[in-house]
CSV table of C-alpha atoms and ligand atoms in Angstrom, one decimal:
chain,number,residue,atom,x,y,z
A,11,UNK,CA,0.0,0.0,0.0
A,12,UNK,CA,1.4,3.1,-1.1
A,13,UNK,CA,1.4,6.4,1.1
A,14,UNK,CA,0.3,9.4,-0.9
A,15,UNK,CA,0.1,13.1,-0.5
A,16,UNK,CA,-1.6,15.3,-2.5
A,17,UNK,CA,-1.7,19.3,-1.7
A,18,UNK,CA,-4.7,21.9,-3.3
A,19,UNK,CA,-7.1,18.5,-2.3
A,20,UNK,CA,-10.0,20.2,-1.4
A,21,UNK,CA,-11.6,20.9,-5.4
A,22,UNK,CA,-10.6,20.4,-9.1
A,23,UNK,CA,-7.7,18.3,-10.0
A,24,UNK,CA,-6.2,17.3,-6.7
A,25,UNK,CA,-10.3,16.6,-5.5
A,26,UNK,CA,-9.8,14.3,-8.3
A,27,UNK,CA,-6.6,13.2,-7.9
A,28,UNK,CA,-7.3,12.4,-3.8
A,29,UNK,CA,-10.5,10.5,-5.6
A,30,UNK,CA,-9.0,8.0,-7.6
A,31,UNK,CA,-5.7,7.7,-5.5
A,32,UNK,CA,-8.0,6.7,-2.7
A,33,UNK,CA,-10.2,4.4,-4.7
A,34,UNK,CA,-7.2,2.5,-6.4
A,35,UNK,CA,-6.1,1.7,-2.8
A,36,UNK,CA,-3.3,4.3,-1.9
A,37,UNK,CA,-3.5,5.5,1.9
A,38,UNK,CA,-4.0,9.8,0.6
A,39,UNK,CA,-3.3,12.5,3.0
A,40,UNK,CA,-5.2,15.5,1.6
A,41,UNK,CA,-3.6,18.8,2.4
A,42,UNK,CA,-5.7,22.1,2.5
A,43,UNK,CA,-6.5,25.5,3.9
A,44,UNK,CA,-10.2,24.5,3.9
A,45,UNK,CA,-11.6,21.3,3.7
A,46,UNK,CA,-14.7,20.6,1.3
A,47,UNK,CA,-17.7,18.7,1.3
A,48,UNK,CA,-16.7,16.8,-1.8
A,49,UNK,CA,-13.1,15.6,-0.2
A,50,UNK,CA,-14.8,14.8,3.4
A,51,UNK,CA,-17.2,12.2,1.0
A,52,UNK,CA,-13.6,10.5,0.2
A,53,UNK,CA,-12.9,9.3,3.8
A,54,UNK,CA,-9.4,9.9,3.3
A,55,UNK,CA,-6.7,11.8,5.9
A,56,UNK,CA,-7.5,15.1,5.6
A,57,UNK,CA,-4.6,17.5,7.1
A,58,UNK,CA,-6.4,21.6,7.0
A,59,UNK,CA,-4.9,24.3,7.6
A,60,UNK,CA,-1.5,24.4,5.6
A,61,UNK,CA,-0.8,27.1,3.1
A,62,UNK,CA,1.6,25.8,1.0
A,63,UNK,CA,3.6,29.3,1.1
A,64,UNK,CA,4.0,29.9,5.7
A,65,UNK,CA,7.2,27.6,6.7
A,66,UNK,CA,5.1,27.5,10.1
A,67,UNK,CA,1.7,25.6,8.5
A,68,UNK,CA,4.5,23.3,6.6
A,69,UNK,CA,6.4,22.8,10.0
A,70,UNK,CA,2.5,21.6,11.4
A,71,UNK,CA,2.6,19.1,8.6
A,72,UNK,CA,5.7,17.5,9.1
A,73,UNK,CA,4.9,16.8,12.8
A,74,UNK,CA,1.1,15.9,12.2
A,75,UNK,CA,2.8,13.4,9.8
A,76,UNK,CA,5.5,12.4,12.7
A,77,UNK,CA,8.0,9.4,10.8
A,78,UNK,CA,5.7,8.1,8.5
A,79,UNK,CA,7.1,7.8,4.6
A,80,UNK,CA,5.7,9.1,1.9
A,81,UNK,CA,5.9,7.0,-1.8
A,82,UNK,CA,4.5,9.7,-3.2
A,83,UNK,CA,4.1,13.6,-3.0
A,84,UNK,CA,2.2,15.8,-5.4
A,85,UNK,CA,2.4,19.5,-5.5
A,86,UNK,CA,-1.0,20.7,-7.2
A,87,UNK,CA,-1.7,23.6,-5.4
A,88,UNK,CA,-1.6,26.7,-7.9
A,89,UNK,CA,-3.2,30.0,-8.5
A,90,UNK,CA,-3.9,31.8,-11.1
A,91,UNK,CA,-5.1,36.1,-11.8
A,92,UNK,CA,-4.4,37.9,-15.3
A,93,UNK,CA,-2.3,40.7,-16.0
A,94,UNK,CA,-2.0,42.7,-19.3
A,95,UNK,CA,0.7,44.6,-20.9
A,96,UNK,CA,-0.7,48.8,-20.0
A,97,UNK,CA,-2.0,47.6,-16.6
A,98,UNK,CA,0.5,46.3,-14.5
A,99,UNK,CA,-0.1,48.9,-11.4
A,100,UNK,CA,0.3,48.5,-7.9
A,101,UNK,CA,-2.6,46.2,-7.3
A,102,UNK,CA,-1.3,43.5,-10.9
A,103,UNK,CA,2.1,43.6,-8.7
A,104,UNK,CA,0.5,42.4,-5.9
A,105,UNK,CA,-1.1,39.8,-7.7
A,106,UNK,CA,2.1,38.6,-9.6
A,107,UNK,CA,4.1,38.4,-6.6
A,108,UNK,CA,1.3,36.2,-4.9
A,109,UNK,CA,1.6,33.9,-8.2
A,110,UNK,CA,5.2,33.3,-7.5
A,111,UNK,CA,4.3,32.5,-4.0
A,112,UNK,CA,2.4,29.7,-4.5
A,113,UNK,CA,3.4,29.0,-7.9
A,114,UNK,CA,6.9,28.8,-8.1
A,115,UNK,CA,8.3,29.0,-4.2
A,116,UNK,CA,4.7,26.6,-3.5
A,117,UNK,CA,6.6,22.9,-4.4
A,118,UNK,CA,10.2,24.0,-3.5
A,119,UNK,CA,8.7,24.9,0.5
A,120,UNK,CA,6.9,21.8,0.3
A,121,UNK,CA,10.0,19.4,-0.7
A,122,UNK,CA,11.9,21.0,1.9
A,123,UNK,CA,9.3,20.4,4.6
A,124,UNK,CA,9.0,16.9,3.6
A,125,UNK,CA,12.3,15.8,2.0
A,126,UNK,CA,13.0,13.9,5.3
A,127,UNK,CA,9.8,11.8,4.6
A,128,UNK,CA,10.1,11.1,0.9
A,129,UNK,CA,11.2,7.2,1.1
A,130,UNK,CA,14.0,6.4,-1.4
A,131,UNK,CA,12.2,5.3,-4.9
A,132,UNK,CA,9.5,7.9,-4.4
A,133,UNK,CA,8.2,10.8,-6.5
A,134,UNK,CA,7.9,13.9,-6.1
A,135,UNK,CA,5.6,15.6,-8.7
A,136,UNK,CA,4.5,19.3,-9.4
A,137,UNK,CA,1.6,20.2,-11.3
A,138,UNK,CA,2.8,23.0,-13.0
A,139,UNK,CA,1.6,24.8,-16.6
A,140,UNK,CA,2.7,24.4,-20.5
A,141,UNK,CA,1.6,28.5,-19.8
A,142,UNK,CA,5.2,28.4,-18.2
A,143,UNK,CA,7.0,27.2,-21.7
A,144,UNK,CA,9.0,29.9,-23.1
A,145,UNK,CA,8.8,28.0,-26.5
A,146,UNK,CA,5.0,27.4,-26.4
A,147,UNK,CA,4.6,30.9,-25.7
A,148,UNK,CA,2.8,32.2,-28.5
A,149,UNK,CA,-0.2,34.2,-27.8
A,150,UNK,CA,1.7,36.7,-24.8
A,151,UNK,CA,-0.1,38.2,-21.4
A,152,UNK,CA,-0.8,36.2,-18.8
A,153,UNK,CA,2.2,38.0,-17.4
A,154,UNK,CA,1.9,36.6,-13.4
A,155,UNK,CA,1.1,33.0,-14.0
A,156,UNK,CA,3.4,32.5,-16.9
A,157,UNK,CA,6.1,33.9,-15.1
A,158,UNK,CA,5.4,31.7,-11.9
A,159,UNK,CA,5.0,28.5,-13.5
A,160,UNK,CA,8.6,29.3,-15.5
A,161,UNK,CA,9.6,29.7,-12.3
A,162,UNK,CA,8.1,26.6,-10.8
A,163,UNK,CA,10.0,24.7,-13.8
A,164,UNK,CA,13.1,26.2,-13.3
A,165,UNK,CA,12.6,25.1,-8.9
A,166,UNK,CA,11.9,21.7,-10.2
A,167,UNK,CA,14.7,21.1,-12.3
A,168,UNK,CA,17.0,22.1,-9.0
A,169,UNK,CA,14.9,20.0,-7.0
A,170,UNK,CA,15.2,17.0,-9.4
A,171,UNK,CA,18.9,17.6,-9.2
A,172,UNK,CA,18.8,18.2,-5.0
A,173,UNK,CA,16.9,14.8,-4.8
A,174,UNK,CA,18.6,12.6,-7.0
A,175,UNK,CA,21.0,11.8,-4.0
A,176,UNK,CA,18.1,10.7,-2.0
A,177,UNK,CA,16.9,8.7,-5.0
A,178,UNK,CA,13.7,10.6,-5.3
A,179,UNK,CA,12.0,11.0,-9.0
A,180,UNK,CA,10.8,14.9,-9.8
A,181,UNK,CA,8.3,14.9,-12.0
A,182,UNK,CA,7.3,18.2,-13.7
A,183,UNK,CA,3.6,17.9,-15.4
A,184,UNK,CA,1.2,19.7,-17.2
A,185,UNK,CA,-2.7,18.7,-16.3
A,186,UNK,CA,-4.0,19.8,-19.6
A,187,UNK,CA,-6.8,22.3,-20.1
A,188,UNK,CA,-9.0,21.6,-17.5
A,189,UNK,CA,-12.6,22.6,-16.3
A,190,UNK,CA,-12.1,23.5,-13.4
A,191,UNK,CA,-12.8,26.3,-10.7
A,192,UNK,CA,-9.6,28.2,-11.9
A,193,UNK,CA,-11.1,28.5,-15.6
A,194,UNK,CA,-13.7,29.3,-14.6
A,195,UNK,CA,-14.9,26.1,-15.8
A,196,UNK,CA,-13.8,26.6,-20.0
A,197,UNK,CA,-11.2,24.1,-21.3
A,198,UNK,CA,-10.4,20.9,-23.1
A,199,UNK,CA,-11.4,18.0,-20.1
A,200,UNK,CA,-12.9,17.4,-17.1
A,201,UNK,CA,-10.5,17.2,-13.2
A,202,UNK,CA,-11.5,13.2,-14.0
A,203,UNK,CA,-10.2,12.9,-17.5
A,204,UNK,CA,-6.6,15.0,-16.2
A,205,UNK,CA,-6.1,13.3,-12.8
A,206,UNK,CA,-6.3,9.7,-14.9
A,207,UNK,CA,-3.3,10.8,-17.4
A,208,UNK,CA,-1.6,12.6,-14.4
A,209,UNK,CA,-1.3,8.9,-12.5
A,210,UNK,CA,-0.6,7.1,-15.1
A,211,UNK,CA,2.6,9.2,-15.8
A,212,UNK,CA,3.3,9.1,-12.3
A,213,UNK,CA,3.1,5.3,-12.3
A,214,UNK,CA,4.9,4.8,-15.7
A,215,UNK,CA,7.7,7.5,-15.5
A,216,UNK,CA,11.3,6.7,-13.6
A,217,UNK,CA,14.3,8.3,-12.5
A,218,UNK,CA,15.1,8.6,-16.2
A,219,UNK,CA,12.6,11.6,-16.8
A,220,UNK,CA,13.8,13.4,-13.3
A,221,UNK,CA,13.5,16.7,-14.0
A,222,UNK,CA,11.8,16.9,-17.0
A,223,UNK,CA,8.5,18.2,-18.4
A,224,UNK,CA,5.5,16.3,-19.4
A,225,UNK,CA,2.1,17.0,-20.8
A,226,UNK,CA,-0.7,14.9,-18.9
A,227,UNK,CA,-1.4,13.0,-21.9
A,228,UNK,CA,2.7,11.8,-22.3
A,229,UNK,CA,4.3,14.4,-24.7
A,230,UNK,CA,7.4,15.4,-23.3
A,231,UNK,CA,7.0,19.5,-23.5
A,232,UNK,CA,9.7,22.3,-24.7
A,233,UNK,CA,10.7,24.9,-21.7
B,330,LIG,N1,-7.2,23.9,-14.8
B,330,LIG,C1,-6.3,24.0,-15.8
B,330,LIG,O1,-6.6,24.1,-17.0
B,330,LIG,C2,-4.8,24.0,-15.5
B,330,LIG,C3,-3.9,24.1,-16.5
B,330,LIG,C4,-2.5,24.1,-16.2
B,330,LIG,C5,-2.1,23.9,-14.9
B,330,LIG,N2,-3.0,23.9,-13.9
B,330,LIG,C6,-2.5,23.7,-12.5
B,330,LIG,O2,-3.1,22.7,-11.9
B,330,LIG,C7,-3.2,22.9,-10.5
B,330,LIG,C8,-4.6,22.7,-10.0
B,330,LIG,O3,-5.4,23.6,-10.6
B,330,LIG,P1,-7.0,23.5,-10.7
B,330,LIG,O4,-7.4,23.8,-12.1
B,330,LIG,O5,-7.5,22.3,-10.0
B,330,LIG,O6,-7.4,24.8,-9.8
B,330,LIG,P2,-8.4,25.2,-8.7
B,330,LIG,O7,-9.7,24.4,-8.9
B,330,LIG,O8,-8.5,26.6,-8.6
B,330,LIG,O9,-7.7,24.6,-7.4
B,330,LIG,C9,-6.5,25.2,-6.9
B,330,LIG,C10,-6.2,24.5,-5.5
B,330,LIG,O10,-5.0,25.2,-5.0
B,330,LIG,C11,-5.3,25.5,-3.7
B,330,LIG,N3,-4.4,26.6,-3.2
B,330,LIG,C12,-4.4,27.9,-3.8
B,330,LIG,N4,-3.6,28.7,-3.1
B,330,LIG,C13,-3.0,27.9,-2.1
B,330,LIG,C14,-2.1,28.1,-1.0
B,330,LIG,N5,-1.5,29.3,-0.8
B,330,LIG,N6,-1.8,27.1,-0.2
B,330,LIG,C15,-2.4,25.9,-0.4
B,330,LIG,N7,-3.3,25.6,-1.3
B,330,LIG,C16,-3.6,26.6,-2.2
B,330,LIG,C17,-6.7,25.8,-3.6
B,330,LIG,O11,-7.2,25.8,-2.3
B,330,LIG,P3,-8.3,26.9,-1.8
B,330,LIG,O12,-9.6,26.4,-2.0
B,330,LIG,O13,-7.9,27.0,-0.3
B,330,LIG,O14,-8.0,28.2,-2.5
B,330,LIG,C18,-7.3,24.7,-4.5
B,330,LIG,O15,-7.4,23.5,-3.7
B,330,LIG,C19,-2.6,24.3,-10.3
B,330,LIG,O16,-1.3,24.3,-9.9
B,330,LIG,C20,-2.8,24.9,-11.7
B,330,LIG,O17,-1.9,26.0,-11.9
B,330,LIG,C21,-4.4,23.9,-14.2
């Protein structure tokens, strides 16, 4: 039985995540501010309270978790606001520096609060954005979270080399377009449809793709 945590667990794609992980058999520990009526239906661990960007709720974690070892840790939580080129003021600053936050700092305070649990042969995976490919950049704006989740790409190719050492797999992905809460409900698939390909990469990719970036449904993506 395989120990699983999955931060962002209380809607969307780590709901959904939590959902099958749990059904499939894993033991899930489901990390949010909030809890939700929808993750309490799972009757999986639930741990509230922890915002993925106060070294204090992450130091909570780690002892509410004590010595137990983790097989697997994903990083999902992520926010998202827009900012356009002629309106970057005061308030757009705000909001971008909140993007890098959670975005981008997010999964590197996270691995450190729980890089003493991660059990050799685990994985630790970041949900992060195809918005935050350089290449694939071809329609601009979006100045926050495409800065954020460049960042969050760039973290998580440190952290793949950090944790090699500890024999730890870092898995950078990108869920797809997704309905969800943060798009406002427009895009390509449903949280169910993204969390499936999102496992299934977990489950098939090794140490060999450490550190590199996939697409939900198995491209390998350009930075
Ligand atoms: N949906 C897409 O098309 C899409 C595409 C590419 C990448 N992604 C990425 O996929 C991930 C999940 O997105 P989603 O679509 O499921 O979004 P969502 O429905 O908006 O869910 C976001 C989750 O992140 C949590 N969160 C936000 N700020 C947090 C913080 N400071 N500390 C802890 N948790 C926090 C939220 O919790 P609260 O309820 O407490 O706010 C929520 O559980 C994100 O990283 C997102 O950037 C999504």
């Amino acid at each position: 039985m395989k120990h699983v945590l999955v931060n962002g667990a209380n809607r969307g794609i780590g709901l959904e995540l939590c959902r099958q992980l749990s059904e499939r058999g894993d033991q899930v520990i489901a990390v949010v501010r909030k809890s939700s009526a929808e993750l309490e239906k799972l009757g999986c661990r639930i741990e509230s309270g922890i915002d993925v960007t106060r070294p204090e709720d992450l130091a909570l974690l780690q002892n509410r978790l004590g010595d137990l070892a983790l097989d697997l840790v994903i990083n999902n939580a992520g926010i998202l606001s827009n900012q356009s080129l002629g309106k970057i003021d005061h308030t757009a600053i705000d909001q971008i520096m909140d993007q890098f936050k959670v975005n981008a700092l997010g999964p590197v305070l996270l691995a450190q609060a729980l890089r003493s649990r991660l059990a050799k042969g685990s994985t630790y995976a970041i949900i992060t954005s195809r918005m935050g490919s350089i290449a694939d950049n071809t329609s601009g704006g979006s100045y926050g979270y495409r800065m954020s989740k460049s960042a969050a790409n760039s973290a998580a190719v440190s952290l793949a080399r950090d944790l090699a050492g500890d024999d730890v797999c870092v898995l950078i992905l990108h869920p797809g377009y997704v309905r969800t809460e943060m798009t406002r409900h427009s895009g390509l698939i449903d949280a169910d449809e993204s969390a499936r390909g999102l496992i299934a990469r977990i489950d098939e990719l090794g140490m060999e793709a450490s550190g590199r970036f996939y697409h939900a449904n198995g491209e390998e993506l350009p930075w």
